[in-house]
Amino acid sequence: MLNYQLDKTFAALADPARRAIVERLVSGPASVSELARPLPMSLPAVMLHLKVLEDSGLVTSRKEGRVRTCRIEPKMLSQAENWVSERRRMWERNLDRLGAFLDETKPEDGE
Amino acid sequence: MLNYQLDKTFAALADPARRAIVERLVSGPASVSELARPLPMSLPAVMLHLKVLEDSGLVTSRKEGRVRTCRIEPKMLSQAENWVSERRRMWERNLDRLGAFLDETKPEDGE
């Protein structure tokens, strides 16, 4: 389940337009037309990207009157962050262990 | 350039087999056959996943004699981590600002 969610979250982040939308939404909710304005593509293209972001759980949206407002879902952002951070830390721990091992096996000065 | 690299890095992480390979490699280098052993797929399928990981820059490999040894490239892992962490922090800062604004505009007790 989490694995499947991570697939979708990382795939959603693998596109510059979708990252631009996430980047805009982390500073607050926005309407679809506000999100579309700076992007060099048609409104239907933006809506397809929003669909990928919503399917991944990174973004939620709600129609209020005639305006659809989009919001970031910070939980999914944290899950992606945690996955990568934990692997980066594992790599560093492994490097530390290797360093300690090399220190232990290094002959003492003067021996 | 960085944008293009991030596309490839996130796309590479959007697959459970490729994440399993990254997970194995953060604890040290491994040969292609070691990487393939726990994965429920053919060796050619593993090699295709490795190609995606190498193209993304997350993994490097070198042939030593008859064995190809794969290593994680921590710089790319950090770049992906930084992108997500920075957006999560931006979201939190925005939430803090909103909280401060609501505190300021809240009428004082007894007024």
CSV table of C-alpha atoms in Angstrom, one decimal:
chain,number,residue,atom,x,y,z
A,1,MET,CA,0.0,0.0,0.0
A,2,LEU,CA,2.7,2.5,1.1
A,3,ASN,CA,4.9,1.1,-1.7
A,4,TYR,CA,2.1,1.8,-4.2
A,5,GLN,CA,1.6,5.3,-2.9
A,6,LEU,CA,5.4,6.0,-3.1
A,7,ASP,CA,5.3,4.8,-6.8
A,8,LYS,CA,2.6,7.4,-7.5
A,9,THR,CA,4.2,10.2,-5.4
A,10,PHE,CA,7.7,9.9,-7.0
A,11,ALA,CA,6.1,9.5,-10.5
A,12,ALA,CA,4.1,12.7,-9.8
A,13,LEU,CA,7.3,14.6,-8.9
A,14,ALA,CA,9.1,13.4,-12.0
A,15,ASP,CA,7.8,16.3,-14.1
A,16,PRO,CA,8.8,20.0,-14.0
A,17,ALA,CA,5.2,21.3,-14.5
A,18,ARG,CA,4.0,19.1,-11.6
A,19,ARG,CA,6.9,20.2,-9.4
A,20,ALA,CA,6.0,23.9,-10.3
A,21,ILE,CA,2.4,23.2,-9.2
A,22,VAL,CA,3.7,21.7,-5.9
A,23,GLU,CA,6.1,24.6,-5.4
A,24,ARG,CA,3.2,27.1,-5.8
A,25,LEU,CA,0.9,25.2,-3.5
A,26,VAL,CA,3.3,24.9,-0.6
A,27,SER,CA,2.8,28.7,-0.1
A,28,GLY,CA,-0.9,28.3,0.1
A,29,PRO,CA,-4.1,27.1,-1.7
A,30,ALA,CA,-4.7,28.2,-5.3
A,31,SER,CA,-7.4,28.0,-7.9
A,32,VAL,CA,-6.8,25.9,-11.1
A,33,SER,CA,-6.5,29.1,-13.2
A,34,GLU,CA,-4.0,30.6,-10.8
A,35,LEU,CA,-1.9,27.4,-11.1
A,36,ALA,CA,-2.2,27.5,-14.9
A,37,ARG,CA,-1.3,31.1,-15.4
A,38,PRO,CA,2.6,30.8,-15.1
A,39,LEU,CA,2.7,27.5,-16.9
A,40,PRO,CA,3.6,27.4,-20.6
A,41,MET,CA,0.8,25.0,-21.6
A,42,SER,CA,-2.9,24.8,-22.2
A,43,LEU,CA,-5.5,24.6,-19.4
A,44,PRO,CA,-6.4,21.0,-20.3
A,45,ALA,CA,-2.7,20.1,-20.1
A,46,VAL,CA,-2.6,21.7,-16.6
A,47,MET,CA,-5.7,19.7,-15.6
A,48,LEU,CA,-4.1,16.5,-16.7
A,49,HIS,CA,-1.1,17.2,-14.5
A,50,LEU,CA,-3.4,18.1,-11.6
A,51,LYS,CA,-5.1,14.8,-12.1
A,52,VAL,CA,-1.8,12.9,-11.7
A,53,LEU,CA,-1.0,15.0,-8.6
A,54,GLU,CA,-4.4,14.2,-7.1
A,55,ASP,CA,-4.1,10.5,-7.9
A,56,SER,CA,-0.8,10.5,-6.1
A,57,GLY,CA,-2.4,12.1,-3.0
A,58,LEU,CA,0.1,15.0,-3.1
A,59,VAL,CA,-2.7,17.5,-4.0
A,60,THR,CA,-6.4,17.7,-3.0
A,61,SER,CA,-9.0,19.9,-4.6
A,62,ARG,CA,-12.5,21.1,-3.8
A,63,LYS,CA,-15.0,23.0,-5.9
A,64,GLU,CA,-16.3,26.0,-4.1
A,65,GLY,CA,-19.0,27.7,-6.3
A,66,ARG,CA,-17.5,28.0,-9.7
A,67,VAL,CA,-13.9,27.8,-8.6
A,68,ARG,CA,-11.9,24.7,-7.9
A,69,THR,CA,-9.3,25.3,-5.2
A,70,CYS,CA,-6.2,23.1,-4.9
A,71,ARG,CA,-4.2,22.4,-1.7
A,72,ILE,CA,-1.0,20.5,-1.0
A,73,GLU,CA,-1.3,17.3,1.1
A,74,PRO,CA,1.7,17.6,3.4
A,75,LYS,CA,1.5,13.9,4.5
A,76,MET,CA,2.4,12.6,1.1
A,77,LEU,CA,5.3,15.1,0.8
A,78,SER,CA,6.6,13.9,4.1
A,79,GLN,CA,6.4,10.3,3.1
A,80,ALA,CA,8.5,10.9,0.0
A,81,GLU,CA,10.9,13.0,2.0
A,82,ASN,CA,11.2,10.3,4.7
A,83,TRP,CA,11.9,7.5,2.2
A,84,VAL,CA,14.8,9.4,0.6
A,85,SER,CA,16.1,10.8,3.9
A,86,GLU,CA,16.2,7.4,5.6
A,87,ARG,CA,18.2,5.9,2.6
A,88,ARG,CA,20.6,8.8,2.6
A,89,ARG,CA,21.1,8.3,6.4
A,90,MET,CA,21.6,4.6,5.9
A,91,TRP,CA,24.3,5.4,3.4
A,92,GLU,CA,26.1,7.8,5.8
A,93,ARG,CA,25.9,5.2,8.7
A,94,ASN,CA,27.5,2.7,6.4
A,95,LEU,CA,30.2,5.1,5.5
A,96,ASP,CA,30.8,5.8,9.2
A,97,ARG,CA,31.1,2.1,9.9
A,98,LEU,CA,33.5,1.7,7.1
A,99,GLY,CA,35.6,4.6,8.5
A,100,ALA,CA,35.6,3.1,12.0
A,101,PHE,CA,36.7,-0.3,10.5
A,102,LEU,CA,39.5,1.3,8.6
A,103,ASP,CA,40.6,3.2,11.8
A,104,GLU,CA,40.6,0.0,13.8
A,105,THR,CA,42.6,-2.0,11.2
A,106,LYS,CA,45.1,0.8,10.6
A,107,PRO,CA,48.5,-0.1,12.2
A,108,GLU,CA,49.4,2.1,15.2
A,109,ASP,CA,52.1,4.7,14.6
A,110,GLY,CA,55.5,3.4,15.6
A,111,GLU,CA,54.5,-0.3,15.6
B,1,MET,CA,19.8,20.7,-16.2
B,2,LEU,CA,19.1,20.2,-12.5
B,3,ASN,CA,15.4,20.1,-13.4
B,4,TYR,CA,16.1,17.4,-16.0
B,5,GLN,CA,18.1,15.4,-13.5
B,6,LEU,CA,15.3,15.7,-10.9
B,7,ASP,CA,12.8,14.3,-13.5
B,8,LYS,CA,15.0,11.3,-14.0
B,9,THR,CA,15.8,10.8,-10.3
B,10,PHE,CA,12.1,10.9,-9.2
B,11,ALA,CA,11.1,8.7,-12.2
B,12,ALA,CA,13.8,6.2,-11.2
B,13,LEU,CA,12.5,6.1,-7.6
B,14,ALA,CA,8.9,5.6,-8.8
B,15,ASP,CA,9.3,1.8,-9.0
B,16,PRO,CA,9.4,-0.7,-6.1
B,17,ALA,CA,12.2,-2.9,-7.7
B,18,ARG,CA,14.4,0.2,-8.3
B,19,ARG,CA,13.8,1.4,-4.7
B,20,ALA,CA,14.7,-2.1,-3.5
B,21,ILE,CA,18.0,-1.8,-5.4
B,22,VAL,CA,18.7,1.6,-3.9
B,23,GLU,CA,17.8,0.2,-0.5
B,24,ARG,CA,20.4,-2.6,-1.0
B,25,LEU,CA,23.1,-0.3,-2.3
B,26,VAL,CA,22.9,2.3,0.6
B,27,SER,CA,24.5,-0.4,2.8
B,28,GLY,CA,27.4,-0.9,0.4
B,29,PRO,CA,28.4,-1.8,-3.2
B,30,ALA,CA,26.9,-5.0,-4.8
B,31,SER,CA,27.3,-7.1,-7.9
B,32,VAL,CA,24.5,-7.3,-10.4
B,33,SER,CA,23.8,-10.9,-9.4
B,34,GLU,CA,23.7,-10.0,-5.7
B,35,LEU,CA,21.2,-7.3,-6.6
B,36,ALA,CA,19.1,-9.6,-8.7
B,37,ARG,CA,18.9,-12.5,-6.2
B,38,PRO,CA,16.1,-11.2,-3.9
B,39,LEU,CA,14.1,-9.6,-6.7
B,40,PRO,CA,11.1,-11.6,-8.2
B,41,MET,CA,12.1,-11.1,-11.8
B,42,SER,CA,14.6,-12.2,-14.5
B,43,LEU,CA,18.2,-11.0,-14.7
B,44,PRO,CA,17.4,-9.0,-18.0
B,45,ALA,CA,14.5,-7.2,-16.2
B,46,VAL,CA,16.9,-6.3,-13.3
B,47,MET,CA,19.4,-5.0,-15.8
B,48,LEU,CA,16.8,-2.8,-17.4
B,49,HIS,CA,16.0,-1.3,-13.9
B,50,LEU,CA,19.7,-0.8,-13.3
B,51,LYS,CA,19.9,1.1,-16.6
B,52,VAL,CA,17.2,3.5,-15.5
B,53,LEU,CA,19.0,4.0,-12.2
B,54,GLU,CA,22.3,4.6,-14.0
B,55,ASP,CA,20.7,7.0,-16.4
B,56,SER,CA,19.3,8.9,-13.5
B,57,GLY,CA,22.7,9.2,-11.9
B,58,LEU,CA,21.5,7.5,-8.7
B,59,VAL,CA,23.7,4.4,-9.3
B,60,THR,CA,27.1,4.0,-11.0
B,61,SER,CA,28.6,0.7,-12.0
B,62,ARG,CA,32.0,-0.6,-13.0
B,63,LYS,CA,33.1,-3.9,-14.5
B,64,GLU,CA,35.9,-5.4,-12.5
B,65,GLY,CA,37.1,-8.6,-14.3
B,66,ARG,CA,33.9,-10.6,-15.0
B,67,VAL,CA,31.8,-8.9,-12.3
B,68,ARG,CA,29.9,-5.6,-12.6
B,69,THR,CA,29.8,-3.8,-9.3
B,70,CYS,CA,27.1,-1.2,-8.6
B,71,ARG,CA,27.4,1.7,-6.1
B,72,ILE,CA,25.0,4.4,-4.9
B,73,GLU,CA,25.7,8.0,-6.0
B,74,PRO,CA,24.8,9.9,-2.8
B,75,LYS,CA,24.8,13.3,-4.5
B,76,MET,CA,21.7,12.4,-6.5
B,77,LEU,CA,19.9,11.0,-3.4
B,78,SER,CA,20.7,14.3,-1.6
B,79,GLN,CA,19.4,16.4,-4.5
B,80,ALA,CA,16.0,14.6,-4.5
B,81,GLU,CA,15.9,14.8,-0.7
B,82,ASN,CA,16.7,18.5,-0.7
B,83,TRP,CA,14.0,19.3,-3.2
B,84,VAL,CA,11.3,17.6,-1.2
B,85,SER,CA,12.6,18.8,2.2
B,86,GLU,CA,12.7,22.4,1.0
B,87,ARG,CA,9.1,22.3,-0.2
B,88,ARG,CA,7.9,20.6,3.0
B,89,ARG,CA,9.7,23.4,5.0
B,90,MET,CA,8.1,26.1,2.8
B,91,TRP,CA,4.7,24.6,3.6
B,92,GLU,CA,5.5,24.6,7.3
B,93,ARG,CA,6.7,28.2,7.2
B,94,ASN,CA,3.5,29.2,5.4
B,95,LEU,CA,1.5,27.5,8.1
B,96,ASP,CA,3.5,29.3,10.8
B,97,ARG,CA,2.8,32.7,9.1
B,98,LEU,CA,-0.9,31.8,8.9
B,99,GLY,CA,-0.9,30.9,12.6
B,100,ALA,CA,0.9,34.2,13.5
B,101,PHE,CA,-1.6,36.2,11.4
B,102,LEU,CA,-4.6,34.5,13.1
B,103,ASP,CA,-3.0,35.2,16.6
B,104,GLU,CA,-2.5,38.9,15.7
B,105,THR,CA,-6.0,39.3,14.4
B,106,LYS,CA,-7.7,37.5,17.3
B,107,PRO,CA,-9.4,39.9,19.7
B,108,GLU,CA,-7.7,40.1,23.2
B,109,ASP,CA,-9.4,38.5,26.1
B,110,GLY,CA,-11.6,40.9,28.0
B,111,GLU,CA,-11.7,43.6,25.2
